[in-house]
Amino acid sequence: MADETSTPQTAPQAASTESQPSRPYTPRPAYAGPGGARPPRPAGGPGGGPGGPGGPGGGPGGRKFFRRKKVCKFCTEKIDAISYRDVRLLQGFVAERGKIVPRRLTGVCTRHQRKVSLAIKQSRNIALLAFAARF
């Protein structure tokens, strides 16, 4: 009997916590914070303006300016051929780290983006452009 009282009984205690009867559901009371009741939310969604955060007019939390649609630089200037030797032009489409800048950032059309990336790869192969940035 002395052995039974000296051994710890961890397993029965863990089982007893799991088998406790569950409490009945009671809903939480209404918000009673520092200012009392919560003020009503403004109409028009989370951004506050009439069209939400991205809509025209854009209230608090919305866009601060209207972003123009990007137009392809090569289409507007009617440039058809993009040469791999034109390093100054191609450097504008290569990031500091050496990555080719995506079309959604540059605003170039799909056809010209393919030509730009091909020209960048060709100029990298003959060492006119760097593959990666210097560290």
Steps between C-alpha positions, in 0.01 A plus 500: 500500500789735561610445141160604365498836682858590403456448123367804313166453330528722191300285259172498696518879549540564127206274426286675758552844337389368161186340633367815670142580410477781243345827609182620335541771235456853629526793256747778575368832621492799264815712456557711806839655430650830615255716305187304577311368200683471168407770244334384174725435200491741206323380185694403192716213618825480693672790320242755597448648153203437274678227307704344776880521530580493128207697368498852367516762768669248731441603859732425789703189430435516125738585220643847520537550124360370176739266322501538122492193279849418381553513124767307314802722438593311183150514351464877556843575351443243221820310581479158340850356540662480843873445463708309751779757437292789637620460859372840614145409401518150648635618836166666567337157494750334735473550878798580725537135593511394135144371467289584197226740614150353444251639251254618765766738635643628173171529310640338186264291286539122486658493155766756586567349844594174330733687264654698789564189707651322200729799431604515869588130496701540179691799635574312822645212303750723322577691824340833414266472802576340836316184608484617861585804709841543659511455875 
